[in-house]
Coordinates of C-alpha atoms in Angstrom, one line a residue:
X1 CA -2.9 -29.9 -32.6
X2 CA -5.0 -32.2 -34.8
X3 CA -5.2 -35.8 -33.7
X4 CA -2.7 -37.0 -36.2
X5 CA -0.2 -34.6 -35.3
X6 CA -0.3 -35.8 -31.9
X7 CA -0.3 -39.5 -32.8
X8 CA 3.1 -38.6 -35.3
X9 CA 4.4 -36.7 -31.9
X10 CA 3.5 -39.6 -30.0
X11 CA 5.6 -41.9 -31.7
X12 CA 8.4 -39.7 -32.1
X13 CA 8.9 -39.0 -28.4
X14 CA 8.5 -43.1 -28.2
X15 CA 11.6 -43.4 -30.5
X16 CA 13.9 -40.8 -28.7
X17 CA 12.8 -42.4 -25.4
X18 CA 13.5 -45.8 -27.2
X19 CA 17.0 -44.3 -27.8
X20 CA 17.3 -43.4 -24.3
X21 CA 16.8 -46.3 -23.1
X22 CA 19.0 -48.2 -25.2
X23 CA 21.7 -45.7 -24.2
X24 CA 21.1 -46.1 -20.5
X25 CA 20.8 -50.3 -21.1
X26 CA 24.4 -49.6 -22.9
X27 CA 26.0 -47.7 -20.2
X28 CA 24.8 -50.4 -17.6
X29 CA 25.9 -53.1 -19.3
X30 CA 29.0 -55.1 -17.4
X31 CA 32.3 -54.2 -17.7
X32 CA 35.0 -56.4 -19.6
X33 CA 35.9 -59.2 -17.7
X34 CA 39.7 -58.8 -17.0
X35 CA 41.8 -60.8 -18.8
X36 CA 44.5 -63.7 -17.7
X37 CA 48.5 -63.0 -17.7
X38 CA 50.5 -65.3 -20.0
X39 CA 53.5 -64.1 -17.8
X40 CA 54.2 -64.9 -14.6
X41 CA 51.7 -67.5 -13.5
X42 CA 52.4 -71.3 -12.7
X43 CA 50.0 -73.7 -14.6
X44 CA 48.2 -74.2 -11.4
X45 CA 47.1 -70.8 -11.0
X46 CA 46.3 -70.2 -14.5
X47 CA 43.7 -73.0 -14.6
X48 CA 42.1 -71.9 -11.1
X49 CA 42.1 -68.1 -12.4
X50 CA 40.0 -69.9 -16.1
X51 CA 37.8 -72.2 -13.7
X52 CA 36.7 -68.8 -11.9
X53 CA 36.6 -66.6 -15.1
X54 CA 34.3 -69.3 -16.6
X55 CA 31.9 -68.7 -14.1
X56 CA 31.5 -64.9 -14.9
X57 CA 31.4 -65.9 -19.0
X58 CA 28.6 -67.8 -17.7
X59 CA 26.6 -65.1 -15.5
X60 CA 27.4 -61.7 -15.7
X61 CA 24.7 -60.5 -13.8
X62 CA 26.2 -62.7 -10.4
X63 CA 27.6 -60.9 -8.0
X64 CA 28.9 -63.4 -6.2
X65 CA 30.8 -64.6 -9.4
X66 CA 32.4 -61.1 -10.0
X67 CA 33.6 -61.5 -6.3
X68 CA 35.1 -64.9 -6.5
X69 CA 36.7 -64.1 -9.4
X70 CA 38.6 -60.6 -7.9
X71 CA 39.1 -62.7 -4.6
X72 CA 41.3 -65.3 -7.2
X73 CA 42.4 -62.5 -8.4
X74 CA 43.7 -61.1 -5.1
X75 CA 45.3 -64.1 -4.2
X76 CA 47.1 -64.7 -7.4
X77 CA 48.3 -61.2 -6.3
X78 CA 46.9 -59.3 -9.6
X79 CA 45.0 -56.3 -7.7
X80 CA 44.1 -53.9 -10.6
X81 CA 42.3 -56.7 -11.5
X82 CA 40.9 -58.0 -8.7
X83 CA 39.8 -54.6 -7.8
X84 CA 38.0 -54.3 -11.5
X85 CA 36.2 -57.0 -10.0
X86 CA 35.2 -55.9 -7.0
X87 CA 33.1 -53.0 -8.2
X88 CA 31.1 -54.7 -10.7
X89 CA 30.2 -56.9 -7.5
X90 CA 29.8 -53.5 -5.6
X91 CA 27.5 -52.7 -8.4
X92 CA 25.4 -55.8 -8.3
X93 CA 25.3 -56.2 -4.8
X94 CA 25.6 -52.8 -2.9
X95 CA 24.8 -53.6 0.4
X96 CA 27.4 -56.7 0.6
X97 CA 30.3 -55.7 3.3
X98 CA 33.0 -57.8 1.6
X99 CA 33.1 -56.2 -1.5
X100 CA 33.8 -52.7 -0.3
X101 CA 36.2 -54.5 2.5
X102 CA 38.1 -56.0 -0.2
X103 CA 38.6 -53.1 -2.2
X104 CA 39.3 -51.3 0.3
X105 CA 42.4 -53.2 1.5
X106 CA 43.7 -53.0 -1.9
X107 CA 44.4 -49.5 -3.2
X108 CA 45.0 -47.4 -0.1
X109 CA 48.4 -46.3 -0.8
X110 CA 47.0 -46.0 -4.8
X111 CA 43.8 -44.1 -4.5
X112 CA 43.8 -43.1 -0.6
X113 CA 40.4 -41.4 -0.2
X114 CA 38.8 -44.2 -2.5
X115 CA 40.1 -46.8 0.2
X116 CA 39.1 -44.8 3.2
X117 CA 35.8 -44.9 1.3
X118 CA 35.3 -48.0 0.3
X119 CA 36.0 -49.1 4.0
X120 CA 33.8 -46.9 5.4
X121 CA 31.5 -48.3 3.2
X122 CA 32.2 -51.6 4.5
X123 CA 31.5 -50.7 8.4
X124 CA 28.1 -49.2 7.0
X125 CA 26.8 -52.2 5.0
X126 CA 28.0 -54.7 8.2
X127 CA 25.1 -56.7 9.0
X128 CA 26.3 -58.0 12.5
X129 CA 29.1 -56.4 15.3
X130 CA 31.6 -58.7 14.5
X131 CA 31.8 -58.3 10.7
X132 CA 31.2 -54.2 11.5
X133 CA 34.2 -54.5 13.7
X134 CA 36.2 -55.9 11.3
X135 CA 36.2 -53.2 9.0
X136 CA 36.5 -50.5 11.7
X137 CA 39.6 -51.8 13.1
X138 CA 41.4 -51.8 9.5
X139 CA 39.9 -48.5 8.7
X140 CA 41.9 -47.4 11.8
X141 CA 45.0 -49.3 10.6
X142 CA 44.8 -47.7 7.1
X143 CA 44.6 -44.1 8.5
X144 CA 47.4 -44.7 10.6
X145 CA 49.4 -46.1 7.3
X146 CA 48.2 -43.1 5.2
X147 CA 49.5 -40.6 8.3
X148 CA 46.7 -39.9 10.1
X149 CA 47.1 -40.3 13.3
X150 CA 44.4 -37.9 15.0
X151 CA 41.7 -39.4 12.4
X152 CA 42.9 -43.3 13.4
X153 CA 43.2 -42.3 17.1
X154 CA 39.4 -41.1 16.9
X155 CA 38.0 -44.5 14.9
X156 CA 40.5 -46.6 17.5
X157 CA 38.9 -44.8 20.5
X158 CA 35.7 -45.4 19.6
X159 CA 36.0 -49.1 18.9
X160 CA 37.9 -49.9 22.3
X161 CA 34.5 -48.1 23.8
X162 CA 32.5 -50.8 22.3
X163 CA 35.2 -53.4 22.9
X164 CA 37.4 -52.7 25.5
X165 CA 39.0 -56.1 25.2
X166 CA 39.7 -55.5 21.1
X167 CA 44.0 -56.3 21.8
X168 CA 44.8 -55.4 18.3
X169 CA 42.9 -51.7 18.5
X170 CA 44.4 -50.9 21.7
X171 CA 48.1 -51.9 20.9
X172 CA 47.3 -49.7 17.8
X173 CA 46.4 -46.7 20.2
X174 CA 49.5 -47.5 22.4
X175 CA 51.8 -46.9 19.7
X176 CA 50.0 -43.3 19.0
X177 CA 50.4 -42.3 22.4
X178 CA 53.6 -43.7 22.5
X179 CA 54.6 -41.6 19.9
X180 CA 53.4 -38.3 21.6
X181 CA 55.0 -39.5 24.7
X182 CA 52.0 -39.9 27.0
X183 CA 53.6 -42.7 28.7
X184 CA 50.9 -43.5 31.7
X185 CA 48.2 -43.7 28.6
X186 CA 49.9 -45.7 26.2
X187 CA 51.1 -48.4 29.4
X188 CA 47.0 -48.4 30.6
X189 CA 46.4 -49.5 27.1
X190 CA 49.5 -52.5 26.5
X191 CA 48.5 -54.1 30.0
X192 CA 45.2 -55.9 28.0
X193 CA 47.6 -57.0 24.8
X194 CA 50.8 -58.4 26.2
X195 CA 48.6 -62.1 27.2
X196 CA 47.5 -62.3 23.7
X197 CA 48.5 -64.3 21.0
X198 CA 48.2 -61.6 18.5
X199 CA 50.0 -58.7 20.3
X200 CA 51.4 -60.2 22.9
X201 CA 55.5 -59.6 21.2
X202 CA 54.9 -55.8 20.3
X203 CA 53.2 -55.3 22.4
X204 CA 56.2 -56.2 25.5
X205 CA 58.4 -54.3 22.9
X206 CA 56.5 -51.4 22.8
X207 CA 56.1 -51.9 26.8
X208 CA 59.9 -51.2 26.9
X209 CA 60.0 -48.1 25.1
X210 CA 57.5 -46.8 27.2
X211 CA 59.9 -48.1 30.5
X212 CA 62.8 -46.7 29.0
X213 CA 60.6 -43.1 28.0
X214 CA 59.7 -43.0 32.1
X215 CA 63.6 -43.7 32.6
X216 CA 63.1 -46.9 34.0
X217 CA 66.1 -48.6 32.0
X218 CA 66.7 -51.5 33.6
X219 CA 62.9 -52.5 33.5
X220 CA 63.2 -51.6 29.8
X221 CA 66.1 -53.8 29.4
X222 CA 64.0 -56.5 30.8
X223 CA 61.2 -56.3 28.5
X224 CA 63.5 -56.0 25.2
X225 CA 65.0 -59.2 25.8
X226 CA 61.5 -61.0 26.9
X227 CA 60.0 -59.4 23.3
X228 CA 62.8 -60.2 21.5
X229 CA 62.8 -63.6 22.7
X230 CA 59.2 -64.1 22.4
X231 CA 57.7 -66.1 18.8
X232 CA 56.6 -63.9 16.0
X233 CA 52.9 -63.4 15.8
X234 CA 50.4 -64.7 13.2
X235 CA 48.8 -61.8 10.9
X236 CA 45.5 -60.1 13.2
X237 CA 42.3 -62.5 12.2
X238 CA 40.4 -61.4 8.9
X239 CA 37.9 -63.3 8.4
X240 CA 37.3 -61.5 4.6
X241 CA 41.2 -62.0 3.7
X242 CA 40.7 -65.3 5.0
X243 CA 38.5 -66.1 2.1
X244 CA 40.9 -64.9 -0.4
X245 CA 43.4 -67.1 1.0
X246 CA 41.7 -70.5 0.2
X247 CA 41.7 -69.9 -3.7
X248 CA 45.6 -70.7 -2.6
X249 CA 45.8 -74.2 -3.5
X250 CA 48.9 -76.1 -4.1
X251 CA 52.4 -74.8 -4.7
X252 CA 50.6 -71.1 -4.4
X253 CA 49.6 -72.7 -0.5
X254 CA 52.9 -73.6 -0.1
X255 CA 54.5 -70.4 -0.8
X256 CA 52.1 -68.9 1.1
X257 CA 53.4 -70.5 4.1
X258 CA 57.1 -70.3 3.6
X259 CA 56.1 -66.7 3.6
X260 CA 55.1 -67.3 6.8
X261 CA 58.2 -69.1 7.7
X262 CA 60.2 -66.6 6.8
X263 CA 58.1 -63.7 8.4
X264 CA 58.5 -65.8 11.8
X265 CA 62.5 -66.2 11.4
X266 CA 62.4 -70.3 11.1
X267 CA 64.7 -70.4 8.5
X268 CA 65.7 -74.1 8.9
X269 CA 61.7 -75.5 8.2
X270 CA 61.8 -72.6 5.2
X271 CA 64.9 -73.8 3.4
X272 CA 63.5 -77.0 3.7
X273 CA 60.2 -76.1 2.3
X274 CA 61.8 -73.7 -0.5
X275 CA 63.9 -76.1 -1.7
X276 CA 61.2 -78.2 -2.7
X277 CA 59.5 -75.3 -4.3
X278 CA 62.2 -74.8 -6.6
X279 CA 63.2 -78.1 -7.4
X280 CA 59.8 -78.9 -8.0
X281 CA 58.5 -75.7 -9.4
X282 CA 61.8 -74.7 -11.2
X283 CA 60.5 -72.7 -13.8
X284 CA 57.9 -70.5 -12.1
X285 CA 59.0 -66.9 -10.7
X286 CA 58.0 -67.3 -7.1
X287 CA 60.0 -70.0 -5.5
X288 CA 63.2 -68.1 -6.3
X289 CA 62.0 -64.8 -5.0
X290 CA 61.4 -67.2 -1.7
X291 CA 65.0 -68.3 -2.0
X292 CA 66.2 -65.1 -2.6
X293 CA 64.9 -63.5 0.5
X294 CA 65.4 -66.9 2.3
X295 CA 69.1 -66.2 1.6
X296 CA 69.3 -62.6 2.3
X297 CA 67.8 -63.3 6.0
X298 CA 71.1 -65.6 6.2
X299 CA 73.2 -63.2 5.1
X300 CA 74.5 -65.1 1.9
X301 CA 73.9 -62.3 -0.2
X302 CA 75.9 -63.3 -3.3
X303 CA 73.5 -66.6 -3.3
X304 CA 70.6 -64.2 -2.7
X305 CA 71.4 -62.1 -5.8
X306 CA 71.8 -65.3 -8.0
X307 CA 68.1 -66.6 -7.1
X308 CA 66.6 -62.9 -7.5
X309 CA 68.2 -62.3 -10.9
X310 CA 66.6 -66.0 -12.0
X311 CA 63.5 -64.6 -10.8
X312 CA 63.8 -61.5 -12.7
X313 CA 64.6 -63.6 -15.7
X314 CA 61.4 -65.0 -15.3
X315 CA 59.4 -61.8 -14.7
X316 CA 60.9 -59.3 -15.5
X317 CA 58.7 -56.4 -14.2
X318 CA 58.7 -57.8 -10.6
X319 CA 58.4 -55.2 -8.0
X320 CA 59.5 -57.5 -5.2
X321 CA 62.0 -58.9 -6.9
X322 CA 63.9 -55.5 -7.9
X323 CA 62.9 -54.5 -4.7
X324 CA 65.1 -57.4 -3.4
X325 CA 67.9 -57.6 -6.0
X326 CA 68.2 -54.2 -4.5
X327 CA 68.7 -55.2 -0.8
X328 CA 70.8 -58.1 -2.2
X329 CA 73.2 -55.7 -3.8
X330 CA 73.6 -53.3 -1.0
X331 CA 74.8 -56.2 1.4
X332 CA 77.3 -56.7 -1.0
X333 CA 78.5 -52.7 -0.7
X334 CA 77.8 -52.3 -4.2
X335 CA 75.9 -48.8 -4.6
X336 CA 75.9 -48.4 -7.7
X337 CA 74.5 -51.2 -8.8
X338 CA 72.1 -51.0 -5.6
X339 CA 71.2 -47.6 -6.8
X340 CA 70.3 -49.0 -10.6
X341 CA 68.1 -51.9 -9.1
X342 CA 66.5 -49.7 -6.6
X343 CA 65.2 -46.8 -9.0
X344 CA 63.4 -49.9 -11.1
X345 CA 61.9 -50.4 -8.6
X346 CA 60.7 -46.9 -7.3
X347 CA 59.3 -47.1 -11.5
X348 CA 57.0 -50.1 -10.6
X349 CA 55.7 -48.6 -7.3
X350 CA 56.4 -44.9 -6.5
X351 CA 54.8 -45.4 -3.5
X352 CA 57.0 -47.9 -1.5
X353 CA 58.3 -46.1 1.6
X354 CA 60.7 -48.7 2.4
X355 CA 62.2 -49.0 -1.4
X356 CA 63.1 -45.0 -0.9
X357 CA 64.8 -45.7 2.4
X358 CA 66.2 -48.2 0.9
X359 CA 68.0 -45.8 -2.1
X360 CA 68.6 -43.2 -0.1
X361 CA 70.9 -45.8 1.7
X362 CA 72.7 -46.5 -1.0
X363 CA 72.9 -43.3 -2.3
X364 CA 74.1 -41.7 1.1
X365 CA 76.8 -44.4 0.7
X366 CA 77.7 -43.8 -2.5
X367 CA 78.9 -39.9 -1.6
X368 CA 75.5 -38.6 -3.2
X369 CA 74.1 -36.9 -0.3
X370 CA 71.7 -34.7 -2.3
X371 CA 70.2 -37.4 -3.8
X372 CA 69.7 -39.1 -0.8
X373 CA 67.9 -36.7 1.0
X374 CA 65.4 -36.6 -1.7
X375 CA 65.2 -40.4 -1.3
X376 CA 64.6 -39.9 2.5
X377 CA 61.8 -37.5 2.2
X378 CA 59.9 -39.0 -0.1
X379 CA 60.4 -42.8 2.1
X380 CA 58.9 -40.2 4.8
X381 CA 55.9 -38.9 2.9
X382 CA 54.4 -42.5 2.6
X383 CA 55.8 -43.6 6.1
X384 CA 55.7 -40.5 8.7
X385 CA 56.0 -42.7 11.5
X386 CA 59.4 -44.3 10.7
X387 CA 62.1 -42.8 13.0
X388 CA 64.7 -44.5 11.5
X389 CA 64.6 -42.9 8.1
X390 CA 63.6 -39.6 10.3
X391 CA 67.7 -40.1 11.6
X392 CA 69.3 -41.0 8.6
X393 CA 67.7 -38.1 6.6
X394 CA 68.9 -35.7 9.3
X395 CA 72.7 -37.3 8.6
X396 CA 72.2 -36.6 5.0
X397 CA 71.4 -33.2 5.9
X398 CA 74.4 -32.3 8.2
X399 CA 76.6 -33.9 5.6
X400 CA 75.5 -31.3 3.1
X401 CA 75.6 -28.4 6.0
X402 CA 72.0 -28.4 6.5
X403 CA 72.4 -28.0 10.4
X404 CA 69.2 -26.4 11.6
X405 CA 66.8 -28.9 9.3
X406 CA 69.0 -31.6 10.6
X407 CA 68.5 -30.9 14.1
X408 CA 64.7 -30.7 13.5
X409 CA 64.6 -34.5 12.1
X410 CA 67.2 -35.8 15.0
X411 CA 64.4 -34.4 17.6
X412 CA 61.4 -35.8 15.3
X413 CA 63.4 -39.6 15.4
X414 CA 63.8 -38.9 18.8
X415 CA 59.8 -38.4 19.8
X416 CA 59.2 -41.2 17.7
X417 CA 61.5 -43.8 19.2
X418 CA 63.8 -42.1 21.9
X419 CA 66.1 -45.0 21.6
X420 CA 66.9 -44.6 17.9
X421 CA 70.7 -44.9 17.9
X422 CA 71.5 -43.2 15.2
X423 CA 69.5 -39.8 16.1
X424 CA 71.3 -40.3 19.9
X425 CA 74.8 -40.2 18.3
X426 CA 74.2 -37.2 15.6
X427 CA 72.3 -35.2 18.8
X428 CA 75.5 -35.4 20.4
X429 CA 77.5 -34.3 17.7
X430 CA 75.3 -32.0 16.0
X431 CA 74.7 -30.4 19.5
X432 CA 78.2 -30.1 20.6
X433 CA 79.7 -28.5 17.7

């Protein structure tokens, strides 16, 4: 090769490495920054949600900016975009826990193994015990979600051996050996929870079903009424969710906290605090999804179904709100209806165990038993553990002559609450006959 041959080859393998490069710049370049709802948002949260965008427009290399802006995102309760977020920051910023935390505690029932993944991710990237713990303990939550018991036993084992004082991990456990009916195991493990804040209510309830599994009834009886009795308990401490709740400012703050209210049964200090939602706030969606299930915890299900319907007139594609409508409707006895609502809302999230229980009740009670044992099992492929759908699929079943399958669901209720009243009665008919 003469030397001008070389220099021509030279300058040709310069261009198509040139080329390369501009490819590889291209495919590295950041993603589309996700774009704002015109629907469905107050005023208030659109301008937060543009005062956090702005800040990515402005820096698209920040990972911290990325993050804020899918933590805004997260709170404003828009996850496929917060999660867009979170893995251009994962991109950016690898080795920063929170991302991959975050992430991970949105999409586990969407993309499972990505979750898992993500939070595994998390644990790895920890940069002290605490944070590291964090992560490991909703790891084991997720897996128990997902139903996987053995795999959350192992991570939930393993974390009570580096803190045997972690209340939250070990009421977790308690309930897996509860459910297997190791009753001297799972009682060993409640003893550290029931003088804590956190899991101090489930944990005496859970106490009782292990009494009442050992046959000691009367000291069951005991600790139902002390549980029951006892104040519902704040959400376990996460100090990453935490974050994503102070972009709630405002009305979104306030909702936040009749939430709350509503989740601990004070209905008196959450009718006040609703009312002023909606009077001030009257044409935003959320305050009348907050009246509607204010409502429907009082049983005035007709006033329930008016404030839902409102809310649906205001967004329309409201999972939650069809997902109420629908529990509206079947406290009113109408099934049909019920049945209508409830399949809109299976569209918006296949996934929702309790939305299937929920049709398969009103399916069962509107004389289509078929259909309703399709509803059950597929509220039981998302929630395993749930022995109350376990029972009323196995009364679907022995309405349609299924007797064998039916018996096999009464005894799978049965190992996972052996108080389920339901399964008790069709074990004594099913058994009898």
């Amino acid at each position: 090769m003469n030397i001008r041959s070389f220099v021509s080859w030279v300058s040709l393998w310069g261009a198509f490495m040139g080329l390369q490069s501009g490819c590889s710049l291209q495919t590295t370049a950041p993603p589309p920054i996700p774009t704002i709802p015109t629907n469905g948002l107050s005023r208030e949260w659109q301008g937060t949600l543009e005062a956090t965008r702005a800040e990515v427009v402005s820096n698209r290399l920040s990972a911290p900016s990325w993050g804020r802006l899918g933590q805004t995102y997260q709170a404003a309760e828009l996850n496929e975009a917060a999660l867009a977020c979170y893995r251009e920051a994962q991109r950016l910023q690898p080795n920063e826990q929170r991302w991959w935390h975050l992430s991970g505690s949105l999409n586990l029932l969407e993309q499972t193994e990505s979750a898992l993944s993500d939070l595994r991710e998390a644990i790895r990237t920890a940069t002290n015990s605490e944070l590291r713990e964090v992560s490991r303990f909703l790891l084991a939550r997720s897996l128990l979600e997902v139903g996987r018991p053995s795999e959350a036993a192992n991570e939930l084992g393993s974390l009570i051996r580096d803190s045997p004082h972690h209340a939250g991990a070990r009421l977790a456990l308690a309930r897996i050996e509860h459910s297997q009916r190791r009753w001297p195991e799972a009682e060993a493990l409640l003893n550290a929870c029931v003088t804590n804040s956190y899991t101090a209510r489930p944990a005496v309830l859970l106490l009782s079903q292990v009494r009442l599994g050992q046959g000691r009834s009367e000291d069951a009886q005991r600790l139902s009424q002390q549980g029951l009795a006892a104040p519902r308990p704040p959400d376990w401490p996460d100090p990453f969710l935490r974050e994503v709740l102070r972009f709630k400012e405002g009305s979104a703050a306030e909702e936040d906290r009749a939430n709350s209210l509503l989740s601990q049964g004070r209905l008196a200090e959450a009718e006040q605090l609703i009312t002023q939602l909606t009077t001030r706030f009257a044409s935003d969606a959320n305050p009348h999804l907050l009246l509607g299930r204010l409502r429907l915890q009082q049983r005035r299900c007709e006033e329930a179904e008016q404030a839902l319907r409102r809310h649906l007139e205001l967004t329309p594609d409201s999972f939650n709100g069809q997902a109420q409508l629908g529990l509206a409707l079947l406290c009113q006895q109408q099934w049909t209806q019920a049945i209508q609502t409830l399949r809109q809302a299976v569209a918006l999230k296949p996934d929702s165990a309790q939305v299937h229980h929920n049709l398969g009740i009103a399916l069962s009670r509107s004389g289509d038993s078929t259909h309703a044992v399709e509803s059950f099992r597929e509220a039981l492929r998302y929630n395993p553990q749930d022995a109350g759908t376990c029972a009323l699929l196995a009364d679907a079943l022995a309405k349609l002559g299924q007797r064998d399958e039916a018996k096999r669901y009464v005894e799978r209720a049965l190992q996972l609450n052996p108080k389920q009243s339901r399964a008790l009665e069709l074990q004594r008919i099913l058994y009898r006959q």
